Short mmCIF file of N, CA and C in Angstrom, two decimals:
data_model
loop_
_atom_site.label_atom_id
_atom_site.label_comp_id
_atom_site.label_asym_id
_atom_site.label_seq_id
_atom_site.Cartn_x
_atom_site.Cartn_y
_atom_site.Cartn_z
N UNK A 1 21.85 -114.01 20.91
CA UNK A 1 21.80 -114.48 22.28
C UNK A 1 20.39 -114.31 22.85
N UNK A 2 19.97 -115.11 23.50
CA UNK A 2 18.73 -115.37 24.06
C UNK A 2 18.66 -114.63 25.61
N UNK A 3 17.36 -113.69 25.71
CA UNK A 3 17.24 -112.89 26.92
C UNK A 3 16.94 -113.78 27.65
N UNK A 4 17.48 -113.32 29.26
CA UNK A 4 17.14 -114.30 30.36
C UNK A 4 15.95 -114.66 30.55
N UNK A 5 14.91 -113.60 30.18
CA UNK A 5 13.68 -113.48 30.63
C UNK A 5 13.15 -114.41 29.71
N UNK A 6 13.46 -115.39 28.79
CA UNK A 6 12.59 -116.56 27.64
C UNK A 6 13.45 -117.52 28.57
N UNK A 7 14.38 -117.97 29.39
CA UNK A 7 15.06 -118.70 29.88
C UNK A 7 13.67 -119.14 31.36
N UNK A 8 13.08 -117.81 31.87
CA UNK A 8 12.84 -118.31 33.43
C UNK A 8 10.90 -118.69 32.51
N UNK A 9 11.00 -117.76 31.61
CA UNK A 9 9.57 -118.50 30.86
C UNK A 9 9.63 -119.80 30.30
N UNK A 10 10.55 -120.11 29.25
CA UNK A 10 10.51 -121.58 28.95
C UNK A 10 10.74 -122.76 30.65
N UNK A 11 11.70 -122.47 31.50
CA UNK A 11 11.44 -122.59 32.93
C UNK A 11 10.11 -122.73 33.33
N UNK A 12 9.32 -122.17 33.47
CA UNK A 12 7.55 -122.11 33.96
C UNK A 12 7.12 -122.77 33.23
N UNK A 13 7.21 -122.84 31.90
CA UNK A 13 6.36 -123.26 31.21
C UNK A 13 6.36 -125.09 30.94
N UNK A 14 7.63 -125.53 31.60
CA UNK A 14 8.01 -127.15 31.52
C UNK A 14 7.84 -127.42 32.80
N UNK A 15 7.93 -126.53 34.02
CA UNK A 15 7.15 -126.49 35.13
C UNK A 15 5.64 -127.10 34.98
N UNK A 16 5.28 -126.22 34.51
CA UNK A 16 3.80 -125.99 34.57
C UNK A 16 3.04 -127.29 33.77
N UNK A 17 3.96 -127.73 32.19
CA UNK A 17 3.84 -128.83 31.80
C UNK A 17 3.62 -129.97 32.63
N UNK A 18 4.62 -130.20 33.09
CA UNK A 18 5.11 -131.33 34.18
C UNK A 18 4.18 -131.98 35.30
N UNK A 19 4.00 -130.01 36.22
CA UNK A 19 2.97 -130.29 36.61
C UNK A 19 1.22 -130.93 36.68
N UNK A 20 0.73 -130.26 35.31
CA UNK A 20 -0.23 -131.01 34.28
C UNK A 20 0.00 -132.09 34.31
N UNK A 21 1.31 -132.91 33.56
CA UNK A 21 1.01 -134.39 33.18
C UNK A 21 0.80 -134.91 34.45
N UNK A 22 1.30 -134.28 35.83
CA UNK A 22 1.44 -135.43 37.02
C UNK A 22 -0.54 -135.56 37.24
N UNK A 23 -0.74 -134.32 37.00
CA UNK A 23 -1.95 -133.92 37.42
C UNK A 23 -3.08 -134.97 37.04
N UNK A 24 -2.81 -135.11 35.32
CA UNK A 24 -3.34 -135.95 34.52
C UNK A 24 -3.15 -137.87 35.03
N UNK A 25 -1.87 -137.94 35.16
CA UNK A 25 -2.08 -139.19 35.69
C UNK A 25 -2.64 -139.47 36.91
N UNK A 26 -2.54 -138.50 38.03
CA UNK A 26 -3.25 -138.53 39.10
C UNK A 26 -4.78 -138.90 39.18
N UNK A 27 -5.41 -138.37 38.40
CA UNK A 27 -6.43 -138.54 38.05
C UNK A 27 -7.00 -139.93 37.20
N UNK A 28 -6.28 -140.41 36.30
CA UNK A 28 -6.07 -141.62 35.73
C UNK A 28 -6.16 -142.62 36.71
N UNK A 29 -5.46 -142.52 37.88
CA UNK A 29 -5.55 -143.17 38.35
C UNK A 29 -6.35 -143.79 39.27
N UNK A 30 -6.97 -142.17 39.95
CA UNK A 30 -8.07 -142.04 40.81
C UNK A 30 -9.16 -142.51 39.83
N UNK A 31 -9.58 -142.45 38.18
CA UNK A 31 -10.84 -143.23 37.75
C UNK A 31 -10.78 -144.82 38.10
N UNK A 32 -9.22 -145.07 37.89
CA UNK A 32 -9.50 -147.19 38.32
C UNK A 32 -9.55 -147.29 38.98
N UNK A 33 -9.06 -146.91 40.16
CA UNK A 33 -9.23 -147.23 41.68
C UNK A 33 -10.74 -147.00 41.67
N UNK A 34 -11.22 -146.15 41.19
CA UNK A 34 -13.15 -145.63 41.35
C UNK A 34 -13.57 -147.07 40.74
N UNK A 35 -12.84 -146.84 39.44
CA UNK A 35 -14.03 -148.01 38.81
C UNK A 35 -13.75 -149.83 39.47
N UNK A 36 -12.44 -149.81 40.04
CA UNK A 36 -12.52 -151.09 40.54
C UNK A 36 -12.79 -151.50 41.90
N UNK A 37 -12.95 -150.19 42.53
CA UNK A 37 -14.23 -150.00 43.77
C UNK A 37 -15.35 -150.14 43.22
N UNK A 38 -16.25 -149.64 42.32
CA UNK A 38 -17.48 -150.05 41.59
C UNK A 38 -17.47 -151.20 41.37
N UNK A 39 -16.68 -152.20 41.08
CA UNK A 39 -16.85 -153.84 40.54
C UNK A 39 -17.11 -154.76 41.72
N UNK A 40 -16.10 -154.33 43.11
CA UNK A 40 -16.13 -154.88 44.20
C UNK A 40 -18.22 -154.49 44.68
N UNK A 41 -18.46 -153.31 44.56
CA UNK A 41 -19.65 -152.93 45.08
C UNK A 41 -20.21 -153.62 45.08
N UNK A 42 -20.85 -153.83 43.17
CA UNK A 42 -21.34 -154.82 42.57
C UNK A 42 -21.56 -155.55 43.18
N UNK A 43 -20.80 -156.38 43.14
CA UNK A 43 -19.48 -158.13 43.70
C UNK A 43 -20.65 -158.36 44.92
N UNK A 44 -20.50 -157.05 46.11
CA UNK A 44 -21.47 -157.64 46.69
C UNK A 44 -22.62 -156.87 46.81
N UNK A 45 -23.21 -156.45 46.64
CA UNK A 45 -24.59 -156.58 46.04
C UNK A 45 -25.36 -157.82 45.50
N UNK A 46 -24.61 -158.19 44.42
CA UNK A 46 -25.10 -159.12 43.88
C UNK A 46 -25.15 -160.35 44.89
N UNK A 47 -23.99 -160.48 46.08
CA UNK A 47 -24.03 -161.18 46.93
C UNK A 47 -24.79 -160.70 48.00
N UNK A 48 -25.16 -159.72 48.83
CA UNK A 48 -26.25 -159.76 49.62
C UNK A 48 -27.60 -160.09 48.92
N UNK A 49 -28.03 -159.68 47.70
CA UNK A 49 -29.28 -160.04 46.92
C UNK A 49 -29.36 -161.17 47.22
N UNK A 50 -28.36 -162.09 46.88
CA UNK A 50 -28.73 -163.52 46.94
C UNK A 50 -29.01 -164.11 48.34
N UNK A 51 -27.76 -163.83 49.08
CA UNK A 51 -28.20 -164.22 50.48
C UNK A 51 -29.84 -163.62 51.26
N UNK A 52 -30.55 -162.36 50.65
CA UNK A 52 -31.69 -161.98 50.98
C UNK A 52 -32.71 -163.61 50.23
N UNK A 53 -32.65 -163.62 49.21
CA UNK A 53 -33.43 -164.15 48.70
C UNK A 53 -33.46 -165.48 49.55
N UNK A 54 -32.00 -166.20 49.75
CA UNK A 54 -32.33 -167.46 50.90
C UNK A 54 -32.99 -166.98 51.90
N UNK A 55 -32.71 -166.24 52.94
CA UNK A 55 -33.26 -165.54 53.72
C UNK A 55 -34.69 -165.76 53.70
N UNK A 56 -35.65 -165.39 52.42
CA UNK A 56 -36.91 -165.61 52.06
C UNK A 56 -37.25 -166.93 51.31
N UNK A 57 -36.54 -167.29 50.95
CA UNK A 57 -37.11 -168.73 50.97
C UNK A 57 -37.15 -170.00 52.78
N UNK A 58 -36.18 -169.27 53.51
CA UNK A 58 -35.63 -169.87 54.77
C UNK A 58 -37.24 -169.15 55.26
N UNK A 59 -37.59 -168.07 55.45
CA UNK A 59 -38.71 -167.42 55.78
C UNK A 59 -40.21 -168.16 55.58
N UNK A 60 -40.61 -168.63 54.09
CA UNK A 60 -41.39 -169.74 53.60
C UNK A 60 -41.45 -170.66 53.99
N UNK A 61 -40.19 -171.38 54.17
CA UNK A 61 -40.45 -172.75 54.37
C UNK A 61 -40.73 -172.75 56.56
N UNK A 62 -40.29 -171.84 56.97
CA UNK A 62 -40.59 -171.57 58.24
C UNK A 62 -42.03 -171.38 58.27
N UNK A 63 -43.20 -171.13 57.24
CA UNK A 63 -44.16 -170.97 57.71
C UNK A 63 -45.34 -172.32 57.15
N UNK A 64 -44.74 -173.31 57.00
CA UNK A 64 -45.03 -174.64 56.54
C UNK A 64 -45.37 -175.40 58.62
N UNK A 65 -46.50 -176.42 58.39
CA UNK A 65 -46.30 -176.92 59.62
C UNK A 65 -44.94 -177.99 60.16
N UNK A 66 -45.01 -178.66 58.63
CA UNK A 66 -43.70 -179.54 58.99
C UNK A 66 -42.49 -178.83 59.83
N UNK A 67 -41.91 -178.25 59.15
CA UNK A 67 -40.84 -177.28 59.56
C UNK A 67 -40.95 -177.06 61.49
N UNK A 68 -42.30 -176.26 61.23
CA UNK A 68 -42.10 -176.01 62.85
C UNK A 68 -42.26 -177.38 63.71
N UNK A 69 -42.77 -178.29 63.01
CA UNK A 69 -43.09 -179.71 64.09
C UNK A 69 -41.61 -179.92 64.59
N UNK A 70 -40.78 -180.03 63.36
CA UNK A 70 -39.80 -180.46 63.31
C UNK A 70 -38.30 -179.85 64.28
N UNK A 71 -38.51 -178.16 64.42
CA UNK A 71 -38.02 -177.47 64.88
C UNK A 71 -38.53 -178.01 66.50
N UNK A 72 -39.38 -178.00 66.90
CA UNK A 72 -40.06 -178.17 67.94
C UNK A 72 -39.11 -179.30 68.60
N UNK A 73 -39.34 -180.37 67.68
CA UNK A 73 -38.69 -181.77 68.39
C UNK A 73 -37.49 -181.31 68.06
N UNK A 74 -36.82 -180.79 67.07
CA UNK A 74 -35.28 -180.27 67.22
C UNK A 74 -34.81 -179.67 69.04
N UNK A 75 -35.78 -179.04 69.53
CA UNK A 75 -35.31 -178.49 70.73
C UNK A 75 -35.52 -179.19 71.86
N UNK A 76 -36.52 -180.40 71.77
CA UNK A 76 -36.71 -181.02 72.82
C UNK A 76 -37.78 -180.70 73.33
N UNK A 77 -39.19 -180.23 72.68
CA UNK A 77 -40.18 -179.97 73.44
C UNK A 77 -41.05 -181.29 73.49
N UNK A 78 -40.35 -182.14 72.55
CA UNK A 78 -41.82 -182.68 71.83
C UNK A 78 -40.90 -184.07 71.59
N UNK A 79 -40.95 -185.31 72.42
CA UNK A 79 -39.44 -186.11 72.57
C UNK A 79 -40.48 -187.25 70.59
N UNK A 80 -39.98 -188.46 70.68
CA UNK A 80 -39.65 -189.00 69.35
C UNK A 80 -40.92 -189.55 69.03
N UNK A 81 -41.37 -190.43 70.30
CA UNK A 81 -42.54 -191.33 69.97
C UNK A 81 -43.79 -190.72 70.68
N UNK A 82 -43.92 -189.17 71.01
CA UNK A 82 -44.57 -188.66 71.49
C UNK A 82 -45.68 -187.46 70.37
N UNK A 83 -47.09 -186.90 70.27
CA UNK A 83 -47.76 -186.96 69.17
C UNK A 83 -47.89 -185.37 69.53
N UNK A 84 -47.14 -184.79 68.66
CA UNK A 84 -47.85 -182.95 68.21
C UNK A 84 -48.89 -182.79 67.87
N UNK A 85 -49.80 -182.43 69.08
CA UNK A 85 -51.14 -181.84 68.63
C UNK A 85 -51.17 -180.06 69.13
N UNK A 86 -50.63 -179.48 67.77
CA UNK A 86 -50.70 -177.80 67.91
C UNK A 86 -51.93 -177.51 67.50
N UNK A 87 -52.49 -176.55 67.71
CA UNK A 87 -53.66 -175.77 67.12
C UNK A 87 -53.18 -174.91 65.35
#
């Protein structure tokens, strides 16, 4: 016959198992959620990069005269058949 006292140990010890595996998947789980927060990051990164880079090309071509002539008569300073003389 088996003492009580291997009864409340094997007890703890499938406890304690149990506990572990939850522990283990807990964690499993918390790496994908990490790593598929890392992909989204990425995701945009790679998308603000790009939108910077229009940004700087939008920046360039703003420092062309055409552009600003054009902006100019876009707002109405400067009507159709009338002659832009900027400095």
């Amino acid at each position: 016959m088996e003492r009580p006292v291997y009864r409340v140990l094997h007890l703890i010890f499938a406890l304690g198992s149990l506990h572990l595996l939850g522990l283990v998947g807990l964690e499993a789980k918390r790496f994908i959620d990490l790593r598929h927060e890392r992909a989204l990051t990425q995701t945009q990164i790679a998308s603000l990069k790009d939108r910077a880079a229009a940004l700087q090309a939008d920046i360039a071509a703003a420092q062309t005269r055409e552009y600003r002539e054009a902006m100019v008569r876009r707002m109405g300073y400067v009507k159709k058949d009338e002659v832009l003389n900027a400095r």
